[in-house]
């Protein structure tokens, strides 16, 4: 079965370090979403792309977060510098058009010490 | 952004039907109603979706109100494996090209 692949599954880093999370969407999907999940905030939409173009990244802290899609097979989410409050599970999802289902990756569990 | 409202938690007995409600009073005409569920330590997984008509699949049924301002996910016979957080979301079409914002969801507990 086709699936969304996220790497790494777990990341432990120290405050101030750069963190890069990667996502391989399902081949043929034209929309990619990045979500962050914490106990306090639930699932927050950080950014999303359509046909590799960023449509909305208003959910991201602009000063430290950036999201890109260098090609159709890779989406990246970077945090620089990382802070303890960034500790969360980050999910990537991909999908077709608005009337099609989303497929989620297994997430990256990030811990910033 | 379109918003959905769900009860925080619900309980069910095993092998009984479960009706999970969702309100989306600000839904627009082209928003699709999607349901996802999240098992512990996993990413959300798709359950079902629809636009206006009721929908059935192997996992569940989706009943959509005539005015589309609410919907109900129906699990016909709950099992212990159905214990999860269930999210009702709207996939926005017109101005937001499929933007999908999650609410707080409903935590379903299934008792043996």
Short mmCIF file of C-alpha atoms in Angstrom, two decimals:
data_model
loop_
_atom_site.label_atom_id
_atom_site.label_comp_id
_atom_site.label_asym_id
_atom_site.label_seq_id
_atom_site.Cartn_x
_atom_site.Cartn_y
_atom_site.Cartn_z
CA UNK A 1 0.00 0.00 0.00
CA UNK A 2 1.16 3.54 -0.75
CA UNK A 3 2.13 5.51 2.31
CA UNK A 4 3.60 8.79 3.46
CA UNK A 5 7.12 8.36 4.82
CA UNK A 6 8.53 10.65 7.48
CA UNK A 7 12.09 10.75 8.76
CA UNK A 8 13.42 10.67 11.37
CA UNK A 9 10.86 8.91 13.58
CA UNK A 10 12.48 10.31 16.70
CA UNK A 11 14.81 13.25 17.22
CA UNK A 12 16.37 14.48 20.43
CA UNK A 13 18.35 17.68 20.22
CA UNK A 14 19.58 20.53 22.33
CA UNK A 15 18.12 23.99 22.38
CA UNK A 16 19.58 26.18 19.65
CA UNK A 17 20.33 23.36 17.23
CA UNK A 18 18.86 23.13 13.74
CA UNK A 19 16.29 20.41 13.14
CA UNK A 20 15.21 19.15 9.73
CA UNK A 21 12.25 16.84 9.28
CA UNK A 22 11.55 15.17 5.95
CA UNK A 23 8.43 13.84 4.31
CA UNK A 24 7.97 11.78 1.18
CA UNK A 25 4.38 12.22 0.01
CA UNK A 26 2.54 9.56 -1.93
CA UNK A 27 3.39 9.67 -5.61
CA UNK A 28 0.81 11.63 -7.54
CA UNK A 29 -0.56 13.58 -4.58
CA UNK A 30 -0.53 17.33 -5.18
CA UNK A 31 -1.21 18.64 -1.68
CA UNK A 32 1.07 18.31 1.33
CA UNK A 33 0.30 19.41 4.88
CA UNK A 34 2.49 19.81 7.96
CA UNK A 35 0.82 19.48 11.37
CA UNK A 36 2.18 19.70 14.89
CA UNK A 37 0.55 17.82 17.76
CA UNK A 38 0.92 18.51 21.47
CA UNK A 39 -1.28 17.59 24.41
CA UNK A 40 -2.13 21.23 25.02
CA UNK A 41 -2.82 22.40 21.46
CA UNK A 42 -3.94 19.27 19.67
CA UNK A 43 -3.30 19.05 15.92
CA UNK A 44 -2.18 22.43 14.60
CA UNK A 45 -1.85 23.14 10.92
CA UNK A 46 1.56 24.68 10.31
CA UNK A 47 1.75 24.92 6.51
CA UNK A 48 0.49 23.37 3.34
CA UNK A 49 1.47 23.15 -0.29
CA UNK A 50 -0.38 22.60 -3.51
CA UNK A 51 1.58 21.53 -6.56
CA UNK A 52 4.74 22.33 -4.55
CA UNK A 53 3.73 25.96 -4.07
CA UNK A 54 3.22 27.15 -0.48
CA UNK A 55 -0.39 28.23 0.00
CA UNK A 56 -0.56 29.04 3.66
CA UNK A 57 2.09 28.98 6.36
CA UNK A 58 0.33 31.28 8.79
CA UNK A 59 0.40 28.59 11.47
CA UNK A 60 4.20 28.59 11.62
CA UNK A 61 6.39 30.80 13.79
CA UNK A 62 8.06 32.65 10.91
CA UNK A 63 11.24 33.58 12.68
CA UNK A 64 12.39 30.03 13.25
CA UNK A 65 10.33 27.66 11.10
CA UNK A 66 10.53 27.15 7.36
CA UNK A 67 8.81 24.67 5.06
CA UNK A 68 9.78 23.82 1.51
CA UNK A 69 9.12 21.35 -1.27
CA UNK A 70 12.31 21.15 -3.33
CA UNK A 71 10.65 18.56 -5.57
CA UNK A 72 7.45 16.56 -5.78
CA UNK A 73 8.89 13.68 -3.76
CA UNK A 74 10.21 15.66 -0.79
CA UNK A 75 8.82 18.13 1.70
CA UNK A 76 10.96 19.53 4.50
CA UNK A 77 10.24 21.33 7.74
CA UNK A 78 13.15 23.11 9.40
CA UNK A 79 13.45 24.70 12.80
CA UNK A 80 16.41 26.98 13.43
CA UNK A 81 17.11 27.59 16.25
CA UNK A 82 15.07 24.99 18.09
CA UNK A 83 13.54 25.69 21.50
CA UNK A 84 12.11 23.39 24.19
CA UNK A 85 8.58 24.59 23.36
CA UNK A 86 9.00 23.05 19.90
CA UNK A 87 8.89 19.59 21.45
CA UNK A 88 5.96 17.83 19.81
CA UNK A 89 5.01 15.23 17.24
CA UNK A 90 5.15 16.60 13.71
CA UNK A 91 2.96 14.95 11.09
CA UNK A 92 3.06 15.21 7.36
CA UNK A 93 0.00 14.38 5.26
CA UNK A 94 -0.55 14.22 1.54
CA UNK A 95 -3.65 14.07 -0.58
CA UNK A 96 -5.20 14.69 -3.93
CA UNK A 97 -7.95 17.18 -4.51
CA UNK A 98 -10.15 18.54 -1.76
CA UNK A 99 -12.63 15.71 -2.14
CA UNK A 100 -10.02 13.02 -1.67
CA UNK A 101 -8.77 11.54 1.56
CA UNK A 102 -5.57 12.54 3.32
CA UNK A 103 -2.85 10.07 4.14
CA UNK A 104 -0.73 10.76 7.22
CA UNK A 105 2.79 9.69 8.00
CA UNK A 106 3.79 8.13 11.30
CA UNK A 107 5.17 11.40 12.56
CA UNK A 108 8.47 12.70 13.91
CA UNK A 109 8.66 12.81 17.69
CA UNK A 110 10.84 15.84 18.48
CA UNK A 111 12.32 16.51 21.90
CA UNK A 112 14.29 19.71 22.41
CA UNK A 113 16.24 19.72 25.66
CA UNK B 1 -11.64 28.98 8.34
CA UNK B 2 -14.56 26.59 8.70
CA UNK B 3 -14.79 25.14 12.19
CA UNK B 4 -16.20 21.93 13.60
CA UNK B 5 -17.47 21.21 17.11
CA UNK B 6 -17.44 17.77 18.67
CA UNK B 7 -18.07 16.41 22.17
CA UNK B 8 -14.83 15.88 24.07
CA UNK B 9 -15.54 12.26 24.91
CA UNK B 10 -18.00 9.43 24.44
CA UNK B 11 -18.31 5.91 25.76
CA UNK B 12 -19.70 2.81 24.15
CA UNK B 13 -20.07 -0.84 24.95
CA UNK B 14 -18.40 -3.37 22.74
CA UNK B 15 -20.52 -4.62 19.82
CA UNK B 16 -23.02 -1.79 20.20
CA UNK B 17 -23.51 0.99 17.64
CA UNK B 18 -21.86 4.34 18.24
CA UNK B 19 -23.04 7.68 16.89
CA UNK B 20 -20.40 10.41 16.94
CA UNK B 21 -21.84 13.88 16.24
CA UNK B 22 -20.17 16.89 14.64
CA UNK B 23 -21.47 20.41 14.15
CA UNK B 24 -20.21 22.58 11.31
CA UNK B 25 -22.67 25.43 11.11
CA UNK B 26 -20.38 27.65 9.01
CA UNK B 27 -19.83 25.06 6.30
CA UNK B 28 -19.80 26.41 2.77
CA UNK B 29 -21.39 24.76 -0.22
CA UNK B 30 -18.22 23.19 -1.57
CA UNK B 31 -16.65 21.98 1.69
CA UNK B 32 -16.30 18.23 1.99
CA UNK B 33 -16.89 16.60 5.39
CA UNK B 34 -14.10 14.21 6.35
CA UNK B 35 -13.68 11.95 9.37
CA UNK B 36 -10.35 10.67 10.62
CA UNK B 37 -9.37 8.73 13.69
CA UNK B 38 -6.13 8.57 15.61
CA UNK B 39 -5.05 5.54 17.57
CA UNK B 40 -2.48 6.00 20.34
CA UNK B 41 1.02 6.73 19.05
CA UNK B 42 -0.11 6.77 15.42
CA UNK B 43 -0.91 9.36 12.81
CA UNK B 44 -4.54 10.06 11.95
CA UNK B 45 -6.13 7.64 9.51
CA UNK B 46 -8.98 8.24 7.12
CA UNK B 47 -12.40 6.87 8.00
CA UNK B 48 -14.95 8.33 5.59
CA UNK B 49 -15.98 11.50 3.77
CA UNK B 50 -18.93 13.00 1.94
CA UNK B 51 -20.49 16.14 0.50
CA UNK B 52 -24.27 15.93 0.73
CA UNK B 53 -25.44 12.35 0.57
CA UNK B 54 -25.02 9.71 3.26
CA UNK B 55 -22.02 7.46 2.67
CA UNK B 56 -21.15 3.92 3.67
CA UNK B 57 -17.87 2.05 3.59
CA UNK B 58 -16.42 -0.99 5.29
CA UNK B 59 -15.40 1.01 8.36
CA UNK B 60 -18.40 3.22 9.04
CA UNK B 61 -21.35 5.23 7.78
CA UNK B 62 -21.63 8.98 7.50
CA UNK B 63 -25.00 10.66 7.91
CA UNK B 64 -25.13 14.28 6.72
CA UNK B 65 -27.94 16.60 7.74
CA UNK B 66 -30.04 18.06 4.97
CA UNK B 67 -28.76 21.58 5.69
CA UNK B 68 -25.19 20.18 6.00
CA UNK B 69 -24.64 21.98 9.28
CA UNK B 70 -24.06 18.74 11.13
CA UNK B 71 -23.03 15.18 10.48
CA UNK B 72 -22.82 11.91 12.38
CA UNK B 73 -20.25 9.16 12.10
CA UNK B 74 -21.80 5.78 12.77
CA UNK B 75 -19.81 2.76 13.86
CA UNK B 76 -22.25 -0.09 13.52
CA UNK B 77 -20.63 -2.45 16.00
CA UNK B 78 -17.91 -0.95 18.14
CA UNK B 79 -14.89 -3.08 18.93
CA UNK B 80 -12.08 -2.47 21.39
CA UNK B 81 -9.88 -1.57 18.43
CA UNK B 82 -12.20 1.35 17.64
CA UNK B 83 -11.10 3.17 20.79
CA UNK B 84 -9.44 6.30 19.41
CA UNK B 85 -9.79 10.05 18.97
CA UNK B 86 -12.21 10.79 16.13
CA UNK B 87 -11.87 14.02 14.20
CA UNK B 88 -14.44 15.64 11.98
CA UNK B 89 -12.86 18.16 9.58
CA UNK B 90 -13.90 20.22 6.59
CA UNK B 91 -11.73 20.25 3.51
CA UNK B 92 -12.11 23.73 2.11
CA UNK B 93 -12.19 24.14 -1.62
CA UNK B 94 -12.87 27.59 -2.96
CA UNK B 95 -10.34 29.94 -1.48
CA UNK B 96 -8.18 27.52 0.40
CA UNK B 97 -7.69 24.68 -2.06
CA UNK B 98 -8.28 21.79 0.30
CA UNK B 99 -7.03 23.37 3.53
CA UNK B 100 -7.84 21.00 6.38
CA UNK B 101 -7.94 22.25 9.97
CA UNK B 102 -8.47 19.80 12.82
CA UNK B 103 -10.50 20.54 15.94
CA UNK B 104 -10.17 18.83 19.29
CA UNK B 105 -11.92 15.61 18.31
CA UNK B 106 -13.93 13.10 20.35
CA UNK B 107 -12.17 10.51 22.46
CA UNK B 108 -14.11 7.28 22.13
CA UNK B 109 -13.81 4.73 24.90
CA UNK B 110 -15.12 1.24 24.20
CA UNK B 111 -15.94 -0.90 27.20
CA UNK B 112 -15.83 -4.69 27.00
#
